[in-house]
Short mmCIF file of C-alpha atoms and ligand atoms in Angstrom, two decimals:
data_model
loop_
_atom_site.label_atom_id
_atom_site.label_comp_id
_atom_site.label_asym_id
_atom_site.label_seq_id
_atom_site.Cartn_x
_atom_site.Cartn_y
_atom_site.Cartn_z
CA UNK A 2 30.44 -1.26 108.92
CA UNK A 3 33.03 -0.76 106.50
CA UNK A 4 34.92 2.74 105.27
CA UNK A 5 34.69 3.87 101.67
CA UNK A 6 37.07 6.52 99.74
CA UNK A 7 35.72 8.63 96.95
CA UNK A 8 38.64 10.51 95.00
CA UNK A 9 36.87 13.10 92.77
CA UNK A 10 39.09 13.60 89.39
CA UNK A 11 36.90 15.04 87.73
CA UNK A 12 37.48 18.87 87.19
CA UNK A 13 39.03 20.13 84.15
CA UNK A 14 42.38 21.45 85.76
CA UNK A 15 42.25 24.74 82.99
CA UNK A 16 44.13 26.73 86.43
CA UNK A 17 47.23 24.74 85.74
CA UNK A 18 47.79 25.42 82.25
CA UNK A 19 45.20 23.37 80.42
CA UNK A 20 46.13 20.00 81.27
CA UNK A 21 44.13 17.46 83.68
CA UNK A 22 46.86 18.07 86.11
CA UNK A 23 45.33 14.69 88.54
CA UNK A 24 46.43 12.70 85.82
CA UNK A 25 49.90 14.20 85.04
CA UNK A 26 52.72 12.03 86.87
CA UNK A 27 54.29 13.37 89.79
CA UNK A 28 57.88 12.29 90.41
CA UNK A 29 56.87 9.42 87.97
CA UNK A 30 53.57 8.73 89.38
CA UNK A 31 49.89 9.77 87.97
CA UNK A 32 49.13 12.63 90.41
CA UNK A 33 45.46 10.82 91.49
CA UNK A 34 47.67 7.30 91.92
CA UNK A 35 49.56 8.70 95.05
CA UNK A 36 46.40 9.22 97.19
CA UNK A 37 43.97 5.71 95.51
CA UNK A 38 47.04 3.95 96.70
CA UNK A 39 47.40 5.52 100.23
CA UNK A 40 43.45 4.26 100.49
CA UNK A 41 44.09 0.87 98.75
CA UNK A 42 46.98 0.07 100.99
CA UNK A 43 45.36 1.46 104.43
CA UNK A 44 43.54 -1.79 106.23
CA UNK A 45 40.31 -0.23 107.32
CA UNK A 46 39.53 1.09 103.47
CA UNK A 47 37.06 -1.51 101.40
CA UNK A 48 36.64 0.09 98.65
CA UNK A 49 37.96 2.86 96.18
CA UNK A 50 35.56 4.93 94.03
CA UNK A 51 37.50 7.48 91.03
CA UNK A 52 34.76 9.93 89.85
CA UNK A 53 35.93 10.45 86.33
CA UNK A 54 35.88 13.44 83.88
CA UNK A 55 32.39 13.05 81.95
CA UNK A 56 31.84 11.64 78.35
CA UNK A 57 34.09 8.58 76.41
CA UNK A 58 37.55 8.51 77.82
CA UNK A 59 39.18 5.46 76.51
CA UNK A 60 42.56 7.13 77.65
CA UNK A 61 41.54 6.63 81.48
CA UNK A 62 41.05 3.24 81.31
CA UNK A 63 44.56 2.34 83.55
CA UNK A 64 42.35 3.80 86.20
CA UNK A 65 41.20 0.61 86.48
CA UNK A 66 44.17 -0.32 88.27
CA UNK A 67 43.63 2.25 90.97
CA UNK A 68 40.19 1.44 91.99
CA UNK A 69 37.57 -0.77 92.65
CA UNK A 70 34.91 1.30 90.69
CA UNK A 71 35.18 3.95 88.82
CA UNK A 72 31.94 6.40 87.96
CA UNK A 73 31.41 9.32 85.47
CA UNK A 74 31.71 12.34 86.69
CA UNK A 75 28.91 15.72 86.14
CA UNK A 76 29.71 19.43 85.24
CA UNK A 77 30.31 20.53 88.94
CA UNK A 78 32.27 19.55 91.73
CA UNK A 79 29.14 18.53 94.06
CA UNK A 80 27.66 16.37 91.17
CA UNK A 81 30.73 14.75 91.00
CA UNK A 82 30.28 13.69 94.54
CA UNK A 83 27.10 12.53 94.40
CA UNK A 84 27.74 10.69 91.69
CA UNK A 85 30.14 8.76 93.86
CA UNK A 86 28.31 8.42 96.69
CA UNK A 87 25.62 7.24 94.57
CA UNK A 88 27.81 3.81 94.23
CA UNK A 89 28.23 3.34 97.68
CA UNK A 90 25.44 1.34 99.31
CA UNK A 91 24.98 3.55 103.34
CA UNK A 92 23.64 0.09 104.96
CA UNK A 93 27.22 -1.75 104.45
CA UNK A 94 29.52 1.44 104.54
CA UNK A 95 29.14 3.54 107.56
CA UNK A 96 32.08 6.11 106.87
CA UNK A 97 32.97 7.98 103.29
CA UNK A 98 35.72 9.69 103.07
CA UNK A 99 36.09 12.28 100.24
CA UNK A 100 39.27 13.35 98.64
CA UNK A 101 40.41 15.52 95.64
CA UNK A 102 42.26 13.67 93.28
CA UNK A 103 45.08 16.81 93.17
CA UNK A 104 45.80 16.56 96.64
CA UNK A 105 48.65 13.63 96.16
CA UNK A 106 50.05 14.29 99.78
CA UNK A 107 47.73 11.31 101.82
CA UNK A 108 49.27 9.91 105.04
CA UNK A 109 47.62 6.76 106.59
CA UNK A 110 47.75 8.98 109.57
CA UNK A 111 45.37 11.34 108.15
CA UNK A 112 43.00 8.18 107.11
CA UNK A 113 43.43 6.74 110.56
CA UNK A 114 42.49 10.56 112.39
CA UNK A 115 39.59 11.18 110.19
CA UNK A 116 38.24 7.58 110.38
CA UNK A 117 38.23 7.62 114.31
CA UNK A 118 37.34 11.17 114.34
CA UNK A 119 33.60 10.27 112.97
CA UNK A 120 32.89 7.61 116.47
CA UNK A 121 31.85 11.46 117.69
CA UNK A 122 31.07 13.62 114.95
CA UNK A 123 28.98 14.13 111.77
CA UNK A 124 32.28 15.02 109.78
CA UNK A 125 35.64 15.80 110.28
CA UNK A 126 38.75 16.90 107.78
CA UNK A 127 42.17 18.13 108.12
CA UNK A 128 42.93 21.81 108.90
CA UNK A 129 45.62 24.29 109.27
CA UNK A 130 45.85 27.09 110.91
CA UNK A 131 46.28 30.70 109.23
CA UNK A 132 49.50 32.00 109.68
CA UNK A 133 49.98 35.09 107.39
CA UNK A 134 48.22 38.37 107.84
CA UNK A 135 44.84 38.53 105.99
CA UNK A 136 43.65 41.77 104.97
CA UNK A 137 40.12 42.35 103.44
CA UNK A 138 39.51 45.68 101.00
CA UNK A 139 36.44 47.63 101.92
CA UNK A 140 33.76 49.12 99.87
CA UNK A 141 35.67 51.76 100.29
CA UNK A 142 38.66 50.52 98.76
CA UNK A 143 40.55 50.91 102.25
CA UNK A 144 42.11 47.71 103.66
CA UNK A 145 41.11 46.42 107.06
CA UNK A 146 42.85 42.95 108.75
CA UNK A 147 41.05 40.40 108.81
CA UNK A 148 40.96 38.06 112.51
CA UNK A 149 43.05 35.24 111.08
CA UNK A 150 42.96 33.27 114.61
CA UNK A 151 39.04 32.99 113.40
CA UNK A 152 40.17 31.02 110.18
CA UNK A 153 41.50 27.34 109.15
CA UNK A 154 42.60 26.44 105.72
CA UNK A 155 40.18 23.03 105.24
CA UNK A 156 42.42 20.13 103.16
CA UNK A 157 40.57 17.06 102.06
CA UNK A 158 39.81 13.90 102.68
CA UNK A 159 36.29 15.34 104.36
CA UNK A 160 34.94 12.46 106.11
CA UNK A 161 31.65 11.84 106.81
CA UNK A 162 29.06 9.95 108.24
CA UNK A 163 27.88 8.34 105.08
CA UNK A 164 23.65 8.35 105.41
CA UNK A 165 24.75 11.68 106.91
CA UNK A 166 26.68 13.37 103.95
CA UNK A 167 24.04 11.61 101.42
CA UNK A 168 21.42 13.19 103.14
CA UNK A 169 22.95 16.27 103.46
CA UNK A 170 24.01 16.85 99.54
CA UNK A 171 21.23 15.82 98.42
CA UNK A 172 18.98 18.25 95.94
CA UNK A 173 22.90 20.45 96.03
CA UNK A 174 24.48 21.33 92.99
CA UNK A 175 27.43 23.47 93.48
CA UNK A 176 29.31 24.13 97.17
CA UNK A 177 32.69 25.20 97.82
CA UNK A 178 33.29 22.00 99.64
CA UNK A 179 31.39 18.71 100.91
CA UNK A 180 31.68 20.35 104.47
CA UNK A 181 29.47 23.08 103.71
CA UNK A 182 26.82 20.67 102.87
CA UNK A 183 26.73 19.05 106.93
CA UNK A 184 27.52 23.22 107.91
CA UNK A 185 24.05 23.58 105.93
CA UNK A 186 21.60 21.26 108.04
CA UNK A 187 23.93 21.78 111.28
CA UNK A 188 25.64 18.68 111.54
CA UNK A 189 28.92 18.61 113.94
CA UNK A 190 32.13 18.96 112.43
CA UNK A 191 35.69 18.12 114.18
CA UNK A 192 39.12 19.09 112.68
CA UNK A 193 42.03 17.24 113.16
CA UNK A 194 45.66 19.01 112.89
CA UNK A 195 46.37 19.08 108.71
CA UNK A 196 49.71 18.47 106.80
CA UNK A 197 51.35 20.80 104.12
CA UNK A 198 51.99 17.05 101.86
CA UNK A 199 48.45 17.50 101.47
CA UNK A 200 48.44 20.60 99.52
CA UNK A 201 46.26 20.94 96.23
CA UNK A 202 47.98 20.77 92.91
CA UNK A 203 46.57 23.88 91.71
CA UNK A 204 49.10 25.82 89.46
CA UNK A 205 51.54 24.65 87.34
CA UNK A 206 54.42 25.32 89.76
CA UNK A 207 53.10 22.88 92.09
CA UNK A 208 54.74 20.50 90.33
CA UNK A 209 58.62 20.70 91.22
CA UNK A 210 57.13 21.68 94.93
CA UNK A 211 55.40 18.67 95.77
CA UNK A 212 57.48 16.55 94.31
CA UNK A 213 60.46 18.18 97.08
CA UNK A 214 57.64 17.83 99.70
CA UNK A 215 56.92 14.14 98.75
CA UNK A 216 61.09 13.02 98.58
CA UNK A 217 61.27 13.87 101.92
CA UNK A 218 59.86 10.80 104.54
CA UNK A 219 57.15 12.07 106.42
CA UNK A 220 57.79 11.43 110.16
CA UNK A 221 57.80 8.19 110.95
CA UNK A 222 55.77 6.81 113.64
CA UNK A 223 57.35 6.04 116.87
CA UNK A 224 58.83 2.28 117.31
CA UNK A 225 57.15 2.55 120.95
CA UNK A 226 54.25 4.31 122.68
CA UNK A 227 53.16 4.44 126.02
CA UNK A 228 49.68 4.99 127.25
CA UNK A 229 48.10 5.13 130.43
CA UNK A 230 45.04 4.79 131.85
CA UNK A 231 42.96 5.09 135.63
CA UNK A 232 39.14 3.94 136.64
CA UNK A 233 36.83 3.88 139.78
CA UNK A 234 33.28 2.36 139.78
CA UNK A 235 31.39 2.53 143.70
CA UNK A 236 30.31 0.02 144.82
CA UNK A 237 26.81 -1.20 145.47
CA UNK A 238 24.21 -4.26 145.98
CA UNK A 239 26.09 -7.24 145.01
CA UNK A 240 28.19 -10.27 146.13
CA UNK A 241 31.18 -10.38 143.49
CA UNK A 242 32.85 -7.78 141.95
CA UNK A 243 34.07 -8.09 137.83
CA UNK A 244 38.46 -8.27 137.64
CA UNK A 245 40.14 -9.06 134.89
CA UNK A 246 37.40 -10.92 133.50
CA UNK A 247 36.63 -12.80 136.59
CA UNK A 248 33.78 -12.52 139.32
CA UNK A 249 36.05 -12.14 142.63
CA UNK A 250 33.25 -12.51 145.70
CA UNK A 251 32.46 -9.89 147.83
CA UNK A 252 29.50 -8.37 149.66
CA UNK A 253 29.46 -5.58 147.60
CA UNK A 254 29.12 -5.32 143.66
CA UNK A 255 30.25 -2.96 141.20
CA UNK A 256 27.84 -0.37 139.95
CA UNK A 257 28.25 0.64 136.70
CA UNK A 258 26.80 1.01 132.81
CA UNK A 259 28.99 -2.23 131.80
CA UNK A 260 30.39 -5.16 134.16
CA UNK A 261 32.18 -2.22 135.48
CA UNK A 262 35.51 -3.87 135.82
CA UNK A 263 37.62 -1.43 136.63
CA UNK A 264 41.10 -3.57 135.67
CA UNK A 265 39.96 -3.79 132.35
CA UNK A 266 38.34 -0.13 131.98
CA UNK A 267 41.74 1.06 132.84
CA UNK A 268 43.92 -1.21 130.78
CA UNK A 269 41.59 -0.06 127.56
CA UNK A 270 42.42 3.46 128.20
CA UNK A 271 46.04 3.12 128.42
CA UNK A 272 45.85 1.18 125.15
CA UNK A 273 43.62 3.86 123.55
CA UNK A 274 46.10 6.45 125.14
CA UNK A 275 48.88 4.65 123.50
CA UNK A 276 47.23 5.17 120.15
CA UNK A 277 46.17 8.60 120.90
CA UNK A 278 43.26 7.61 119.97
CA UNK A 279 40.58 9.40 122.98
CA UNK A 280 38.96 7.00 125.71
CA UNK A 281 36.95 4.48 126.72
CA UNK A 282 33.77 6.40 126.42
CA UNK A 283 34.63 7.87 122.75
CA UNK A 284 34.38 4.19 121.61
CA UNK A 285 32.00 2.60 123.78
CA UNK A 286 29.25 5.82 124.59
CA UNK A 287 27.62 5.42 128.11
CA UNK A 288 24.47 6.60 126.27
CA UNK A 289 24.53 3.47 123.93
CA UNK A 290 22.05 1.19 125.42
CA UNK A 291 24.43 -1.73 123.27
CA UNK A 292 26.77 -1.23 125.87
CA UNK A 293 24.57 -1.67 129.23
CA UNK A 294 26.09 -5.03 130.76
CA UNK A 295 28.76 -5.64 128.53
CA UNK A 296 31.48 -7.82 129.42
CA UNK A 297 34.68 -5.68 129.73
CA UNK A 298 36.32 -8.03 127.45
CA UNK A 299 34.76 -6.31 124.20
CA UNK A 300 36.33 -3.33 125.73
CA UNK A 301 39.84 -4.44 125.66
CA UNK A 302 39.79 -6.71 122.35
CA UNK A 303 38.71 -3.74 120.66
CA UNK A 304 41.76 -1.46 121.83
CA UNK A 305 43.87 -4.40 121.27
CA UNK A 306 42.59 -4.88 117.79
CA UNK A 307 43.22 -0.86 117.38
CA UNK A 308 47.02 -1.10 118.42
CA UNK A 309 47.35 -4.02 115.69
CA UNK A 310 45.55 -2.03 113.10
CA UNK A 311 48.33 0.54 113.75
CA UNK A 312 50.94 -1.44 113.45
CA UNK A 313 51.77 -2.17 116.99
CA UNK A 314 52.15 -5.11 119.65
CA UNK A 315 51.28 -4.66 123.31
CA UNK A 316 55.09 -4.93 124.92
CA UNK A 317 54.15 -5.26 128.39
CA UNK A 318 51.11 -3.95 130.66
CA UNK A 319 51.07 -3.37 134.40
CA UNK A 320 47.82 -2.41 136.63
CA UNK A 321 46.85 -1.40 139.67
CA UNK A 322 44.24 -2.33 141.63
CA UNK A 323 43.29 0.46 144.68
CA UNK A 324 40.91 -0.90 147.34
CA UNK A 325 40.66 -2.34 150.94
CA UNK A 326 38.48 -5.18 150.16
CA UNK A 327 38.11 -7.43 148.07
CA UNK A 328 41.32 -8.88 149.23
CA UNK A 329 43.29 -9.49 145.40
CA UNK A 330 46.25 -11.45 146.26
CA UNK A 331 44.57 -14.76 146.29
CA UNK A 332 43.06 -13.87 142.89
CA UNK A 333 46.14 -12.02 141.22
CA UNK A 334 47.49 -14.92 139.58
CA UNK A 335 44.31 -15.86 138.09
CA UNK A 336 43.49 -12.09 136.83
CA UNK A 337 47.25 -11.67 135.09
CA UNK A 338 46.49 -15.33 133.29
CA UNK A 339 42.99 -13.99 132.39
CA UNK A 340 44.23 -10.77 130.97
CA UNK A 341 47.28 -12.33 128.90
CA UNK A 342 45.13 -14.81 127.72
CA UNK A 343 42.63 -12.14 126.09
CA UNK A 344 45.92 -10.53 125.09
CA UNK A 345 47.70 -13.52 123.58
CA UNK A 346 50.60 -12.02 125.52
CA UNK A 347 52.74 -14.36 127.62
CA UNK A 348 52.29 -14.10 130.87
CA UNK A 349 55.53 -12.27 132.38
CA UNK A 350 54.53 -9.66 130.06
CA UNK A 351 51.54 -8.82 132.72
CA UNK A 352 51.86 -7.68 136.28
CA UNK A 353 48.73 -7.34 138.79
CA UNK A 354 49.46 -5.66 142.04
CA UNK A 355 47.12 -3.78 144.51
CA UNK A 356 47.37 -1.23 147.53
CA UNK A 357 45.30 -0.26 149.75
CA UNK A 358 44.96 3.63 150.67
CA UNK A 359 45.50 3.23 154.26
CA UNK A 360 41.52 3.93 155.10
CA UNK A 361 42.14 7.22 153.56
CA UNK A 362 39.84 8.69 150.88
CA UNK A 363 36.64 7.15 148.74
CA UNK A 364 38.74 3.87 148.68
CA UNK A 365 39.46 3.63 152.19
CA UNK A 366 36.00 4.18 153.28
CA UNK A 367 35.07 1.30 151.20
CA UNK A 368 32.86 3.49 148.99
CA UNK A 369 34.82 2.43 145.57
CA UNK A 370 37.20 0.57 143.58
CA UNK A 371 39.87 2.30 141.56
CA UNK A 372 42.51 0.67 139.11
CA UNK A 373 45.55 2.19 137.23
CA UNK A 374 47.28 0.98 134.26
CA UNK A 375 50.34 1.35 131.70
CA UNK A 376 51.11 0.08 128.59
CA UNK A 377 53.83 0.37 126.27
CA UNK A 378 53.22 -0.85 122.65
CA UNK A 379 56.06 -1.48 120.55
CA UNK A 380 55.98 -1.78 116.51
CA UNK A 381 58.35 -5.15 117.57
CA UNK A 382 56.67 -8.83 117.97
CA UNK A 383 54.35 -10.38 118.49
CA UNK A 384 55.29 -11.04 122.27
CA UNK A 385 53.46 -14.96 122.86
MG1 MG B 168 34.74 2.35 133.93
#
């Protein structure tokens, strides 16, 4: 399933002094070409859809360069959206994301949040908190302060679900925001942390501010990251257990939704830590019933695939396995050569080791298997 981008230009922009202010350049640049190329550029975006001003605009045509399609706008805000969403077919592109042309400020770490935020929830945008003092006037004309710890300032992109936001709009005409459509029919919404670049052209003085907010870099994102992760599965009927891949025999098996390989489960979630990018089960729901006997190594070519998507290369990773039996060291050499293999990392760039607990706790009593791991990607290599 592929990820879509809707950028809605199609408001008349009278607040900032009568001009279309998401075409006027921005430190050179049309204001609506800063965020179509943020999405153009970022790798999990197919395709870019401009919703237009309505009626014949021959002097929009160069918006051609910034999208894949481009669609004709209606008289309000929400009928611009659905006549974007209209173009986007739900059975190909699972994710939308929806963005206001006047918002020039896009990060690929905003794209990357909001696209992972939607593996768990209906819809998601950025958001900051309120930090000046809100007061509200009465009917009385008296003021009263207003809880601000009980308000966020919503930013777009809003990204949704897409069969979920279709569905949701649909017979709407005029909302605040695309949010309030899910809010309607009680879909979940997440928020992740916002970012003043984002902030909405809206007055004419916006201008000269933005363009000071977009000179300066934004920060960079760190040249390494560590993650970690840590797994047990109990054992049960059975006569291997799943390591690294490989079936290790043993009177007892692994009991667990997937192969249960415990290596692996914790390697993925130091790689997802890495990325900051939630666990195991965020990805790969225990619910699913996709998941029930999966081989591990989905798992871990998935987080892999992730850290590349990002931008990074997996350094080095070292795990720990934490039982009394299975005995590992006559395995250990196969298990690192399994795991840099799925890796394509060479193979001193992959340590095995495993302890015992000294009979003491679930391990020791030979009710479990536990595993540890650490990673440290680096935005260096590849490392072969
Ligand atoms: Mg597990």
């Amino acid at each position: 399933m592929t990820v879509a981008a809707i950028i809605v230009a199609a408001g008349s922009g009278r607040r900032a002094g009568g001009v279309e202010k998401q075409f006027e350049p921005l430190a050179g640049t049309p204001v609506i070409a800063w965020s179509a190329n943020s999405f153009k550029s970022h790798p999990q975006i197919s395709e870019v859809i401009i919703v237009r001003p309505q009626g014949q605009r021959d002097d929009l045509d160069w918006l051609h360069d910034h999208a894949d399609k481009i669609v004709e706008g209606g008289d309000t805000r929400t009928k611009s959206v659905l006549a974007g969403l209209s173009s986007v077919e739900t059975s190909r592109v699972g994710k939308v994301l929806i963005h206001d042309a006047a918002r020039p400020g896009l990060s690929h770490a905003i794209i990357d949040k909001l696209i992972a935020a939607l593996d768990t929830t209906d819809a998601a945008a950025p958001a900051i908190a309120v930090s000046d003092a809100l007061k509200r006037e009465t009917p009385e004309g008296s003021w009263e302060t207003v809880d601000r710890n009980a308000l966020k300032r919503v930013q777009t992109p809003q990204a949704f679900r897409t069969e979920k936001i279709k569905a949701a709009l649909s017979g709407q005409s005029n909302l605040v925001d695309d949010l309030a459509a899910i809010e309607a029919v009680g879909g979940s919404i997440s928020f992740i942390p916002g970012d003043e670049r984002l902030h909405k052209i809206t007055f004419a003085e916006d201008f000269p501010f933005l363009e000071a907010v977009l000179a300066k870099p934004s920060s960079p994102e760190p040249a390494i990251r560590m993650g970690t992760g840590y797994d047990v599965h109990k054992f049960g009927d059975g006569d291997f257990v799943t390591l690294c891949g490989m079936e290790i025999p043993h009177d007892k098996g692994l009991v667990g939704h997937s192969d249960a390989d415990v290596a692996w489960h914790a390697l993925t979630d130091a790689i997802l830590g890495a990325l900051a990018l939630g666990d195991i089960g965020d990805h790969f729901p225990p619910s699913d019933p996709q998941w029930k006997g999966a081989p591990s190594s989905v798992f871990l070519k998935h987080a892999a695939k992730l850290a590349t998507e990002h931008g990074y290369q997996i350094s080095n990773v070292d795990m720990t396995i934490i039982c009394e039996a299975p005995k590992i060291k006559p395995h250990r050499e196969a298990m690192r050569a399994s795991t840099a293999d799925l890796l394509q990392l060479g193979l001193s760039r992959v340590s095995l080791k495993a302890t015992t607990t000294e009979q003491l706790g679930f391990t020791g009593r030979k009710e479990g298997m536990a595993a540890q791991a650490s990673v440290v990607l680096s935005q260096e290599g590849p490392y072969r």
